[in-house]
PDB file of C-alpha atoms in Angstrom:
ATOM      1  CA  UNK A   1      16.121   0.377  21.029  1.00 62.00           C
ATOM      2  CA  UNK A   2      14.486  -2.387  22.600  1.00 71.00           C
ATOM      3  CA  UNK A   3      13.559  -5.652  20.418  1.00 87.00           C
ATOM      4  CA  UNK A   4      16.352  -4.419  17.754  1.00 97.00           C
ATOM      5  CA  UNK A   5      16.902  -6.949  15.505  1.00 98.00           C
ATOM      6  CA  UNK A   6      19.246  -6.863  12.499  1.00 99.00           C
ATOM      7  CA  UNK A   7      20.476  -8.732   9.422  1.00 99.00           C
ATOM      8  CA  UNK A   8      23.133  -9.353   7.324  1.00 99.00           C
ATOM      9  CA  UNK A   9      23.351 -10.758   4.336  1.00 98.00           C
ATOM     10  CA  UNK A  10      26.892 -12.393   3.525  1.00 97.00           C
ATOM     11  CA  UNK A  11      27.687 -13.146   6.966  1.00 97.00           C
ATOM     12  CA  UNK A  12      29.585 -16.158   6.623  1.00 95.00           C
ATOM     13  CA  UNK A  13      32.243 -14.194   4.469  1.00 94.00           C
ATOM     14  CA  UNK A  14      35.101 -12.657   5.237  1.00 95.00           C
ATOM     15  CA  UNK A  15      33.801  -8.983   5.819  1.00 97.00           C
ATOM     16  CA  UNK A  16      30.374 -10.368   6.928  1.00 98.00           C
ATOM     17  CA  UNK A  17      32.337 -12.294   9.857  1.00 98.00           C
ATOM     18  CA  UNK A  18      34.130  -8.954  11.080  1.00 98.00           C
ATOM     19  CA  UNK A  19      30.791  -7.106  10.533  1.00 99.00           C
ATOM     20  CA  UNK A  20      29.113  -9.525  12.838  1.00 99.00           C
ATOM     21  CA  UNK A  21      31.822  -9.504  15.737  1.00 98.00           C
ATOM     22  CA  UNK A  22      31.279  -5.489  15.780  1.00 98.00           C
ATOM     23  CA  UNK A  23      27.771  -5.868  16.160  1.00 98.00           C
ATOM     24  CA  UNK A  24      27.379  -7.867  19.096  1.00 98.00           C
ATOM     25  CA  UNK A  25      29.961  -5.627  20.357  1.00 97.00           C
ATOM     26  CA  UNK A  26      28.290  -2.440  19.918  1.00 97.00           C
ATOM     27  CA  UNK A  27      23.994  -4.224  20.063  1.00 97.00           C
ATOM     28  CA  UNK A  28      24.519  -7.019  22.993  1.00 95.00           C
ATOM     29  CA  UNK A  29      20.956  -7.402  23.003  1.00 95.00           C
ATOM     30  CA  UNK A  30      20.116  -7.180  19.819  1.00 97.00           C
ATOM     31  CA  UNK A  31      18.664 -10.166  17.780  1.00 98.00           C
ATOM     32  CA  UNK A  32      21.167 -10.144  14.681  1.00 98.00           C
ATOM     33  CA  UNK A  33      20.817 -12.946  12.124  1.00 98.00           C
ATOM     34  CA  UNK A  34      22.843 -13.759   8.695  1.00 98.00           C
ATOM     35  CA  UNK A  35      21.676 -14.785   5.836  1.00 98.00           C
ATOM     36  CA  UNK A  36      23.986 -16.744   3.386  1.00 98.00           C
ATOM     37  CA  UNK A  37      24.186 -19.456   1.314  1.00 96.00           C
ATOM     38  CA  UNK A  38      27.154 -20.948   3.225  1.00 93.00           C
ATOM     39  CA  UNK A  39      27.722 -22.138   6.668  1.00 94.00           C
ATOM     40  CA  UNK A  40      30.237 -19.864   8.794  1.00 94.00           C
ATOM     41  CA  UNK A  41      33.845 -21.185   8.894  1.00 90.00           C
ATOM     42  CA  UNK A  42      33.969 -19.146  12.152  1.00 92.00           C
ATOM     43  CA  UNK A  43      30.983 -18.748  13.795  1.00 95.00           C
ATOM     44  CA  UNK A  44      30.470 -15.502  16.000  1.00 97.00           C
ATOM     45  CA  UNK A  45      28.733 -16.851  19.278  1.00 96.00           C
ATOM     46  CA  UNK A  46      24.954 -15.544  19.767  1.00 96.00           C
ATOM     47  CA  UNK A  47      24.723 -14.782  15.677  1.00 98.00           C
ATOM     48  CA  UNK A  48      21.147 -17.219  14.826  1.00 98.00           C
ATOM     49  CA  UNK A  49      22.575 -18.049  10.624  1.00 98.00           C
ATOM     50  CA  UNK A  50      19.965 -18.938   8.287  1.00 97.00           C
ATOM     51  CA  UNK A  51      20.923 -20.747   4.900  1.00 98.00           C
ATOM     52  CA  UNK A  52      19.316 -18.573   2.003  1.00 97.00           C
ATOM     53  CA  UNK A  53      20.113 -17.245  -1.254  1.00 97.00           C
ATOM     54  CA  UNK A  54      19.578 -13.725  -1.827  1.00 97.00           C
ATOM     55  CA  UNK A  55      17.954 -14.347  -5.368  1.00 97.00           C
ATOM     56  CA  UNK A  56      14.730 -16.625  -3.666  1.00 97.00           C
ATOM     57  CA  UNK A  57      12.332 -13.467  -2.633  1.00 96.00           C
ATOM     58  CA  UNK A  58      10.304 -15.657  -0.935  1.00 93.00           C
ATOM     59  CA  UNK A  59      12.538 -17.010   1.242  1.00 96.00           C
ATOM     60  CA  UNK A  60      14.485 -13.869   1.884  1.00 97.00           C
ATOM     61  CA  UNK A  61      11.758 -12.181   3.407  1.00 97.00           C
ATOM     62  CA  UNK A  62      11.105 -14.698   6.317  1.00 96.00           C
ATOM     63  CA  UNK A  63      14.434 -14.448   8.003  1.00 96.00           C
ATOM     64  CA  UNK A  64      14.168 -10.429   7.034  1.00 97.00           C
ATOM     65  CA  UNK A  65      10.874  -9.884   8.666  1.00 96.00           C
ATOM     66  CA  UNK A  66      10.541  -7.498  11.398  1.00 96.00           C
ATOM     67  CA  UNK A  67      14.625  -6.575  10.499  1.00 97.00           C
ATOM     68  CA  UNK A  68      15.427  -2.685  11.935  1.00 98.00           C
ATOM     69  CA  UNK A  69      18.305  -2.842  10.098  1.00 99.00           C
ATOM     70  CA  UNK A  70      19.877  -4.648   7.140  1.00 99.00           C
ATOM     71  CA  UNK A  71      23.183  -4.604   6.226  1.00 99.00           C
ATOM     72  CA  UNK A  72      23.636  -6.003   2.656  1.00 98.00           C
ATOM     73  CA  UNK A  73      26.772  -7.606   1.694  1.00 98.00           C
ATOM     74  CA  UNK A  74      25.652 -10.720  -0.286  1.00 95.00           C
ATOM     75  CA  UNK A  75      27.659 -11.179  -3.656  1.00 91.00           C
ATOM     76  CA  UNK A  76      29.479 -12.980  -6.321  1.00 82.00           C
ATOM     77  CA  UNK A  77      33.241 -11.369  -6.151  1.00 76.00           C
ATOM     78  CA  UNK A  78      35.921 -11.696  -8.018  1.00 68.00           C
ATOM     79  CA  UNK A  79      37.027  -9.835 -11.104  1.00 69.00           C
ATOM     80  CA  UNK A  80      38.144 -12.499 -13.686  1.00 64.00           C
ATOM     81  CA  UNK A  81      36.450 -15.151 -12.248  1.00 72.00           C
ATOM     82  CA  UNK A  82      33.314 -13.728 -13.033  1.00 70.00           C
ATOM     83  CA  UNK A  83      33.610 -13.764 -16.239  1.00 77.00           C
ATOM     84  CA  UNK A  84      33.129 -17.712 -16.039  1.00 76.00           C
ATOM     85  CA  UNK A  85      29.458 -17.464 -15.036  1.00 85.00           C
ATOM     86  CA  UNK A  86      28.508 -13.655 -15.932  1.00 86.00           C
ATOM     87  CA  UNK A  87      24.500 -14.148 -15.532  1.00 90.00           C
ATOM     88  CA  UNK A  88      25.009 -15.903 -12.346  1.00 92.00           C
ATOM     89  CA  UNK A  89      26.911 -12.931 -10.979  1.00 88.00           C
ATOM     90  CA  UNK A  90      24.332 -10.324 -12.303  1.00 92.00           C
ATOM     91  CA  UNK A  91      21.194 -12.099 -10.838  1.00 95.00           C
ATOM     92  CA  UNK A  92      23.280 -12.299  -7.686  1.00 94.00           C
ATOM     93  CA  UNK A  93      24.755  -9.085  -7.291  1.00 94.00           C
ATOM     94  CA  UNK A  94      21.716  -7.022  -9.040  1.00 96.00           C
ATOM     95  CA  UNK A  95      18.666  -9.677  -8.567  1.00 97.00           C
ATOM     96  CA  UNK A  96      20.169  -9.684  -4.864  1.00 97.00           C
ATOM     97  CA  UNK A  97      20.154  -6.142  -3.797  1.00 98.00           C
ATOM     98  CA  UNK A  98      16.936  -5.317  -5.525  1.00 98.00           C
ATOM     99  CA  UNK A  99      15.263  -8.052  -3.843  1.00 98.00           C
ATOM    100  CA  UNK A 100      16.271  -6.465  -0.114  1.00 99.00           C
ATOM    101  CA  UNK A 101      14.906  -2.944  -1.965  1.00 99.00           C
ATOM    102  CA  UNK A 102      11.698  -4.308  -2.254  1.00 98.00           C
ATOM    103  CA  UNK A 103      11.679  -5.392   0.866  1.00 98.00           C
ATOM    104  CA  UNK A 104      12.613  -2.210   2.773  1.00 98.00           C
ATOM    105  CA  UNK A 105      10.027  -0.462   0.191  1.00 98.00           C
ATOM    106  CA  UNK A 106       7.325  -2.718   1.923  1.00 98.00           C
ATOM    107  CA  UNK A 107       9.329  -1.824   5.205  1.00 98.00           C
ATOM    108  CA  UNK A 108       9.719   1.571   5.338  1.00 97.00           C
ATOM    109  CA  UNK A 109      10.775   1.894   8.761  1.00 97.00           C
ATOM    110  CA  UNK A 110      13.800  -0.598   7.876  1.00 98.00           C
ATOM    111  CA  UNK A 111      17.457   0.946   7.820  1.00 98.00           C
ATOM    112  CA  UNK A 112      19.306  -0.785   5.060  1.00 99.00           C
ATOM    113  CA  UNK A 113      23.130  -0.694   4.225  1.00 98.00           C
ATOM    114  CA  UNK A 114      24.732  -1.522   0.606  1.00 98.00           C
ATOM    115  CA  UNK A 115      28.188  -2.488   0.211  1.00 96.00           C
ATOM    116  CA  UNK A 116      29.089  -0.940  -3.071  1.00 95.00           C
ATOM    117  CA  UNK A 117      33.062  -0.542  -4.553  1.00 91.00           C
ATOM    118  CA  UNK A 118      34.638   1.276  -7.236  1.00 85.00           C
ATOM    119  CA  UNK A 119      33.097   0.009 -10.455  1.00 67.00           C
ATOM    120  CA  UNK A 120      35.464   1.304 -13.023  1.00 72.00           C
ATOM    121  CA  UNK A 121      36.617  -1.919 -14.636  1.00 73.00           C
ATOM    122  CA  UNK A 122      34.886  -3.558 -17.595  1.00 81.00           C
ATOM    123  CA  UNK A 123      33.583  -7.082 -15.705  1.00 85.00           C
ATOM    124  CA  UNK A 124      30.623  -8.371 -14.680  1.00 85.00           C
ATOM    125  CA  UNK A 125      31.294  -8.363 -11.170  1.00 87.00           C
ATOM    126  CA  UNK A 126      31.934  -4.608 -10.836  1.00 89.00           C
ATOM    127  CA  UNK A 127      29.166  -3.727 -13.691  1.00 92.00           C
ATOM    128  CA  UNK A 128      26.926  -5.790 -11.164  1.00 92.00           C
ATOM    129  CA  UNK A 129      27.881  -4.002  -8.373  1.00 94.00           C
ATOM    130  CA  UNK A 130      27.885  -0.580 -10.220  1.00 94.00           C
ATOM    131  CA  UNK A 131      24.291  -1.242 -10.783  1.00 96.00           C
ATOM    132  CA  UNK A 132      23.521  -2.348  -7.966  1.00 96.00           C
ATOM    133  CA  UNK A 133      24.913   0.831  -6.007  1.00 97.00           C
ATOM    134  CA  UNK A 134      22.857   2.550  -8.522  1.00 97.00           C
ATOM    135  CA  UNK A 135      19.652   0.798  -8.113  1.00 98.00           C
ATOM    136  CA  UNK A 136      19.962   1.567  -4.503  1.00 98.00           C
ATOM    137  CA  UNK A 137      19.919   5.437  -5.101  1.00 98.00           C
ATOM    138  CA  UNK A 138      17.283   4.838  -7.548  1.00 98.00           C
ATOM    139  CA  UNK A 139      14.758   3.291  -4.714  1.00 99.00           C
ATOM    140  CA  UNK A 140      16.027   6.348  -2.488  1.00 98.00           C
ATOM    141  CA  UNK A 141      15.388   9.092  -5.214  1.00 98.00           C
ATOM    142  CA  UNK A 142      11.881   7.656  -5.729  1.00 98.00           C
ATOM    143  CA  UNK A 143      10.638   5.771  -2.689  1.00 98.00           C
ATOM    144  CA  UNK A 144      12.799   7.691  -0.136  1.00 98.00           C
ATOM    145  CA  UNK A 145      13.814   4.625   1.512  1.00 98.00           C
ATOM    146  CA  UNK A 146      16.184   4.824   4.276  1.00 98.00           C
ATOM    147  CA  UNK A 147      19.595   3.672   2.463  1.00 98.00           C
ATOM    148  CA  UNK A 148      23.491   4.733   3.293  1.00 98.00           C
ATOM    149  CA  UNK A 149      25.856   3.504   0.530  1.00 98.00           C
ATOM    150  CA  UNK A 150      29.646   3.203   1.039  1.00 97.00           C
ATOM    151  CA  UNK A 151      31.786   2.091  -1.936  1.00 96.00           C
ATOM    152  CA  UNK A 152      34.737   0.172  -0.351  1.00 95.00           C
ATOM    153  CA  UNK A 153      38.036  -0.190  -2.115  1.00 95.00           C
ATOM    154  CA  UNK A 154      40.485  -2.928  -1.634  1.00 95.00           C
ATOM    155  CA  UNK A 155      39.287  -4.522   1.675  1.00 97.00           C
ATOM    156  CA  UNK A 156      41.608  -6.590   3.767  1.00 97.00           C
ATOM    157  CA  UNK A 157      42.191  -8.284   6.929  1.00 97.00           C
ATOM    158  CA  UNK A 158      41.650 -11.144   9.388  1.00 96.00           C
ATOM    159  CA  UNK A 159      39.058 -14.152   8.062  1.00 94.00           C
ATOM    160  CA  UNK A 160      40.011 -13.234   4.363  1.00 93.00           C
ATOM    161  CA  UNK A 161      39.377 -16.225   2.227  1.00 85.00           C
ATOM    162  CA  UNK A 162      43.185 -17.287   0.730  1.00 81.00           C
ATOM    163  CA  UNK A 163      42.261 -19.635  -2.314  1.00 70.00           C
ATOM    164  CA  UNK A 164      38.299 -19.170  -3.261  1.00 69.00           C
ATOM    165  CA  UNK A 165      39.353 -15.516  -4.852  1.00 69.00           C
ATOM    166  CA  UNK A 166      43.121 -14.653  -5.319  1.00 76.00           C
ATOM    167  CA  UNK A 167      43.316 -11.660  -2.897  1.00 88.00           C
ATOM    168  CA  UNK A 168      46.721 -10.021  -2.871  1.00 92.00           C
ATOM    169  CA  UNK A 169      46.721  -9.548   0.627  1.00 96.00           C
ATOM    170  CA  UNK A 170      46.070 -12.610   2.090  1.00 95.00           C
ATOM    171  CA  UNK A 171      47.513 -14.928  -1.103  1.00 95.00           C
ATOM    172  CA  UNK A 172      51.168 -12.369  -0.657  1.00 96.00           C
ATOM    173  CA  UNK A 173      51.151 -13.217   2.841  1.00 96.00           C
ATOM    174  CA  UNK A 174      50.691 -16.797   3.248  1.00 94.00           C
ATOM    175  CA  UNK A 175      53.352 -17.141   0.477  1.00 95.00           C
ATOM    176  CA  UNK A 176      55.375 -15.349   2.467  1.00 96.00           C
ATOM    177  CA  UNK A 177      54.999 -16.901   5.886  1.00 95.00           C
ATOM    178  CA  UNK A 178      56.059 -20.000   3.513  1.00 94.00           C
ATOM    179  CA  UNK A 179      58.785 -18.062   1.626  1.00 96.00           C
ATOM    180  CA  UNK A 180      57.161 -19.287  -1.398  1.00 96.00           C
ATOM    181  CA  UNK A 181      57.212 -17.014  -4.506  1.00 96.00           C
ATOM    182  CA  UNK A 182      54.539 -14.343  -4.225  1.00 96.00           C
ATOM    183  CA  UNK A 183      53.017 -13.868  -7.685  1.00 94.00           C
ATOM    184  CA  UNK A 184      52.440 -10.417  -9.694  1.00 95.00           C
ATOM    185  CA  UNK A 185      50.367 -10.440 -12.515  1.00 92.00           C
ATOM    186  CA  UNK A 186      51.891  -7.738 -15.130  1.00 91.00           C
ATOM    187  CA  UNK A 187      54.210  -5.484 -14.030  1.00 92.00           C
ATOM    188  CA  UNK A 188      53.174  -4.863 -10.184  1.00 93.00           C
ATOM    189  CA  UNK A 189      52.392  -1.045 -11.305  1.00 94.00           C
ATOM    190  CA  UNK A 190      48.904  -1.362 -10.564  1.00 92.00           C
ATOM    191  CA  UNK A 191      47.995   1.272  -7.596  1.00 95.00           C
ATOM    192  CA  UNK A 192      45.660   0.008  -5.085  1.00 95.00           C
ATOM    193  CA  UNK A 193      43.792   1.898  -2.247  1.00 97.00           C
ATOM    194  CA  UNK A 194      43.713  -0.561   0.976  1.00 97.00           C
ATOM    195  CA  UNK A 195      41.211  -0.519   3.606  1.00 97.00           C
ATOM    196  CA  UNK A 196      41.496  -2.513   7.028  1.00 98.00           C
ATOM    197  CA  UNK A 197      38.137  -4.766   7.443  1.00 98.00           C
ATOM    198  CA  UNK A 198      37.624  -3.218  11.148  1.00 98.00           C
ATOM    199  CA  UNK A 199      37.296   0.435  10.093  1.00 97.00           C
ATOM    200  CA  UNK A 200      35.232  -0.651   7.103  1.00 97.00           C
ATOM    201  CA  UNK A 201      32.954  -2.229   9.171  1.00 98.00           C
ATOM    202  CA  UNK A 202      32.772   0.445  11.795  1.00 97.00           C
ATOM    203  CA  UNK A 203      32.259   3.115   8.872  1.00 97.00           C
ATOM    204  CA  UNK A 204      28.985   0.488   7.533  1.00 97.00           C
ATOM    205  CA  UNK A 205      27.555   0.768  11.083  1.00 97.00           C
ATOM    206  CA  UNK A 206      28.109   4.360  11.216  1.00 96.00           C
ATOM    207  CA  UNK A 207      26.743   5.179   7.989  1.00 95.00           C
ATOM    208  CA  UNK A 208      23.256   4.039   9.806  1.00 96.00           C
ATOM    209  CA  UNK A 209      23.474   5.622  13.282  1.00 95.00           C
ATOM    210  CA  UNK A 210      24.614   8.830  11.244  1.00 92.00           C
ATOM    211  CA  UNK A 211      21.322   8.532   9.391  1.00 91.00           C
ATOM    212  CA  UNK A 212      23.120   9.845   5.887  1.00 82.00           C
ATOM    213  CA  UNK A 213      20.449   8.484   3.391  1.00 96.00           C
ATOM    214  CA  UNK A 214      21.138   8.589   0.099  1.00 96.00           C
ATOM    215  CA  UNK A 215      24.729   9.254  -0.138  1.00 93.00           C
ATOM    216  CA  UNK A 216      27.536   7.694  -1.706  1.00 95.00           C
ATOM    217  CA  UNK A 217      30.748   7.781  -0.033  1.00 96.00           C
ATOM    218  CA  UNK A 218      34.021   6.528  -1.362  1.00 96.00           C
ATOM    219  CA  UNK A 219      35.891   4.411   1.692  1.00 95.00           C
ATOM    220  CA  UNK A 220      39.718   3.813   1.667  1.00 95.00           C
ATOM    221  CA  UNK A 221      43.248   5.542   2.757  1.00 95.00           C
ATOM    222  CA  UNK A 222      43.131   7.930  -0.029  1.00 94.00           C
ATOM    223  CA  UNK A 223      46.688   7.032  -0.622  1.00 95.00           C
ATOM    224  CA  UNK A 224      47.519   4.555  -3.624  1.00 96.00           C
ATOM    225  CA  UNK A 225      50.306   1.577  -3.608  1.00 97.00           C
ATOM    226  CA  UNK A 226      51.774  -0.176  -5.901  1.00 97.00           C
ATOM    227  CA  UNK A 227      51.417  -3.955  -6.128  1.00 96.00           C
ATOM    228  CA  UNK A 228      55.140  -3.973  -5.967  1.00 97.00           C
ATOM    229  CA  UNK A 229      55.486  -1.703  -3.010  1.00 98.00           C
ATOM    230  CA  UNK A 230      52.897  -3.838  -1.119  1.00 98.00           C
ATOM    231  CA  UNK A 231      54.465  -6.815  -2.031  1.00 98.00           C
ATOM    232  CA  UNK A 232      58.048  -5.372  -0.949  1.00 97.00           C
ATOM    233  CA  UNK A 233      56.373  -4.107   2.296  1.00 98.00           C
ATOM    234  CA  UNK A 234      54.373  -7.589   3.214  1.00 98.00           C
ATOM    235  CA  UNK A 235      57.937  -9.557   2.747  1.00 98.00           C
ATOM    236  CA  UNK A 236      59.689  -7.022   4.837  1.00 98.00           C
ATOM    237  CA  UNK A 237      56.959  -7.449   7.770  1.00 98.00           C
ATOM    238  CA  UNK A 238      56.685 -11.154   7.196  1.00 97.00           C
ATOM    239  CA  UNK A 239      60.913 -11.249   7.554  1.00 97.00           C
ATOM    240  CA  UNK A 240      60.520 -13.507   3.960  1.00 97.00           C
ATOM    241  CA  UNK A 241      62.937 -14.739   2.003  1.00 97.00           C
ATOM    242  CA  UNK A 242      60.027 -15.121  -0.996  1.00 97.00           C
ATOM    243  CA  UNK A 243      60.587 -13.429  -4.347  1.00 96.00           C
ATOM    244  CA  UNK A 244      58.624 -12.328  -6.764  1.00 95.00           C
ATOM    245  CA  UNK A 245      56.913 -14.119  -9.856  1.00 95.00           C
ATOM    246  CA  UNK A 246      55.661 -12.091 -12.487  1.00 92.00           C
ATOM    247  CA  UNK A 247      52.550 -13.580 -14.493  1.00 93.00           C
ATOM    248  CA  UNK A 248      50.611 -12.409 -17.617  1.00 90.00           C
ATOM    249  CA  UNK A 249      47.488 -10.352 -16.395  1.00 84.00           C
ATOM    250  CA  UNK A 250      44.303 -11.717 -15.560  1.00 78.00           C
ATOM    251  CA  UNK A 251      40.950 -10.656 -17.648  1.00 73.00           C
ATOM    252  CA  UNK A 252      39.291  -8.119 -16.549  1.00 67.00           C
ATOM    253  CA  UNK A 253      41.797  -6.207 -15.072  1.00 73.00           C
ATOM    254  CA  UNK A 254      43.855  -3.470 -17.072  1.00 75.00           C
ATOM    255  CA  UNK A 255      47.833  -3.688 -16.491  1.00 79.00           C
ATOM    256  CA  UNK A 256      48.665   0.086 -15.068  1.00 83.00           C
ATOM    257  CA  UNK A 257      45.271   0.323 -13.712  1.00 87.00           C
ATOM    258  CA  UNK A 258      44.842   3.627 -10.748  1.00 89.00           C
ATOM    259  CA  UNK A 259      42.240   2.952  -8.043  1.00 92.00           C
ATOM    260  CA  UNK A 260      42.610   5.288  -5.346  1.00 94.00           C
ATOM    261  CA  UNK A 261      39.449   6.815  -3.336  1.00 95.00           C
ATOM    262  CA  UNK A 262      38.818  10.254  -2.870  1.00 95.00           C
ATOM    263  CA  UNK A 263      38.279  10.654   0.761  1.00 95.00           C
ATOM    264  CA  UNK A 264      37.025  14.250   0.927  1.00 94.00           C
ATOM    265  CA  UNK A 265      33.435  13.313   1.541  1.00 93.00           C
ATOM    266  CA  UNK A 266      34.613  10.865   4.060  1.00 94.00           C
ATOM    267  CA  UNK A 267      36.534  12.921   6.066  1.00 92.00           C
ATOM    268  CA  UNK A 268      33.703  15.355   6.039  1.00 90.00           C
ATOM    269  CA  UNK A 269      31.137  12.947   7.544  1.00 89.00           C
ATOM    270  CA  UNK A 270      33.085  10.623   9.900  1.00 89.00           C
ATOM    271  CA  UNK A 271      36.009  11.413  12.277  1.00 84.00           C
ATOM    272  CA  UNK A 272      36.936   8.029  13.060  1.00 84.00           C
ATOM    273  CA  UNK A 273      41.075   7.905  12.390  1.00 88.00           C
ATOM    274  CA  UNK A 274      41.617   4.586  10.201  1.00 91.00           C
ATOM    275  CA  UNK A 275      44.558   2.489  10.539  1.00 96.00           C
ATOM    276  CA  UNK A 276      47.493   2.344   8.854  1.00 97.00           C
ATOM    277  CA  UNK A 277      48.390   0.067   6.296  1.00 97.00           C
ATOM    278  CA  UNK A 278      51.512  -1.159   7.674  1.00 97.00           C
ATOM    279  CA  UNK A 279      49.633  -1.534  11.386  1.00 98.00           C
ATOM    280  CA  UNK A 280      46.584  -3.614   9.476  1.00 98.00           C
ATOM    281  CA  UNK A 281      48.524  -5.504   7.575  1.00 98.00           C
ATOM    282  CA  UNK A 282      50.878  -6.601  11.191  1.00 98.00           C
ATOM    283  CA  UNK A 283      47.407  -7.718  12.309  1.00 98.00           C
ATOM    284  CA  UNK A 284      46.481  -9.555   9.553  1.00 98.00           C
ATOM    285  CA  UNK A 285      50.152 -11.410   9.428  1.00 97.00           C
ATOM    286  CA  UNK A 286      49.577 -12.075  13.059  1.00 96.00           C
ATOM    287  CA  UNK A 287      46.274 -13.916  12.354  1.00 95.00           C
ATOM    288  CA  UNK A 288      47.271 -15.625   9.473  1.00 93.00           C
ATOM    289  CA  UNK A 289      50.117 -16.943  11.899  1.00 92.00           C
ATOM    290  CA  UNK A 290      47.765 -18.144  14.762  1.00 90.00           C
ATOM    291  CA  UNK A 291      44.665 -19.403  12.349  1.00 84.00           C
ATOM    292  CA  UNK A 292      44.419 -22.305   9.961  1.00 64.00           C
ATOM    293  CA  UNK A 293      44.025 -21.051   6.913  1.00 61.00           C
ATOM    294  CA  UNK A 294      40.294 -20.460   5.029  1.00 49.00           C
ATOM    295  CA  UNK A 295      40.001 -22.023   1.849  1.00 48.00           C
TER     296      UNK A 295
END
């Protein structure tokens, strides 16, 4: 398509980052421009970023005019931390998203991508982005807007933020690369399903040159791990000699909690083969090794 341009929202983050690198791979002459409220850590060459919050309309819609596609990853995260400003993180994660509905409702031709997850737990930030998947297949049941939805499960990989949110992956590994203790909130029998950030991407890009409007489709391994067993397997591929500290568990997060996607519709739809957990998680170690670390 000639004159393509496209957006993302959230591309200074960690998944916006590898988002970006993918597209000027796959659209190298494409106009693609994110919109965040931060400036990049690591700045993809040819990306034009624009400094905007997803909540100001107004704004929004001048960097988002003329977009062919929009790929919408803006968002408060974190599970107990967003309990400390709950109304922030729903007119972020809901006043965000229905914001960029409006505006492919005015833009009909637009192709727009949500970035949804589970949304089983009982906290603001996955009620918000519940609602927000929700809200999205609202607009497509009654304005038949052009919208693909992929609920992601436990994302991971290169450009990962270490400090701002607590992620196991990348907080287990730098601990590890230090041989510092790696620490387990309750008793490490949470199960986890782990995606690596390149075929999440990929799958988001997909999802719009696969045209599959209106559906909801859980993204992950479809095999579960324990925080112990990942914590075990990142010391082992780190060659550690960390051990493990066991805290009390955070708000918002129940102890023996089960999170594990079922990949049927996935598997139906795309044929890409993802990679392994112990292959992404070599990568990531590798980059934490070579990179200075993101706050």
């Amino acid at each position: 398509m000639k004159n393509l341009k496209i957006a993302v929202t959230g591309g200074a983050g960690f998944i916006g980052t590898n988002l970006l690198q993918e597209l000027k791979k796959r659209y190298i002459d494409a106009e693609i421009i994110s919109i965040d409220i931060r400036n990049p850590q690591y700045p993809v060459s040819g990306i034009k970023y624009e400094l905007c919050d997803v909540r100001l309309k107004d704004r929004l819609f001048t960097p988002l005019n003329s977009s062919n596609k929009i790929f919408h990853l803006a968002a408060l995260i974190g599970t107990h931390e967003s309990f400390d400003n709950p109304s922030e993180v729903f007119e972020t994660n809901i006043g965000g998203v229905l914001n960029i509905l409006d505006f492919v409702k005015r833009n009909p031709q637009t192709e727009l991508f949500v970035a949804g997850m589970p949304g089983i737990w009982n906290n603001p930030y996955s009620i918000s982005k519940d609602a927000a998947v929700r809200m999205a297949l609202a607009y497509y049941e009654t304005y038949l807007i052009k919208v693909s939805i992929l609920r992601w499960y436990s994302v991971y990989g290169p450009y990962q933020y270490i400090n701002r949110y607590n992620k196991a992956v990348p907080t287990f590994i730098t601990k590890a690369l230090n041989n510092e203790p790696l620490p387990v909130f309750g008793n490490g029998n949470q199960t986890s399903d782990f995606i690596y950030v390149q075929d999440a991407v990929n799958l988001a890009i997909d999802s719009l040159e696969n045209r599959k409007w209106g559906k909801v489709i859980q993204c992950a391994s479809g095999k579960g791990i324990t925080v112990n067993q990942l914590v075990n397997k990142i010391i082992k591929l780190c060659k550690s000699s960390s051990k493990v500290a066991h805290l009390p568990m955070r708000i918002g997060e129940p102890e023996n909690a089960y999170v594990v996607a079922d990949t049927e519709e996935l598997k139906k739809h795309y044929s890409r083969k993802p990679i392994t957990l112990d292959e992404g998680l070599s990568k990531t170690i590798t980059f934490y090794q070579q990179t200075k670390i993101l706050d």
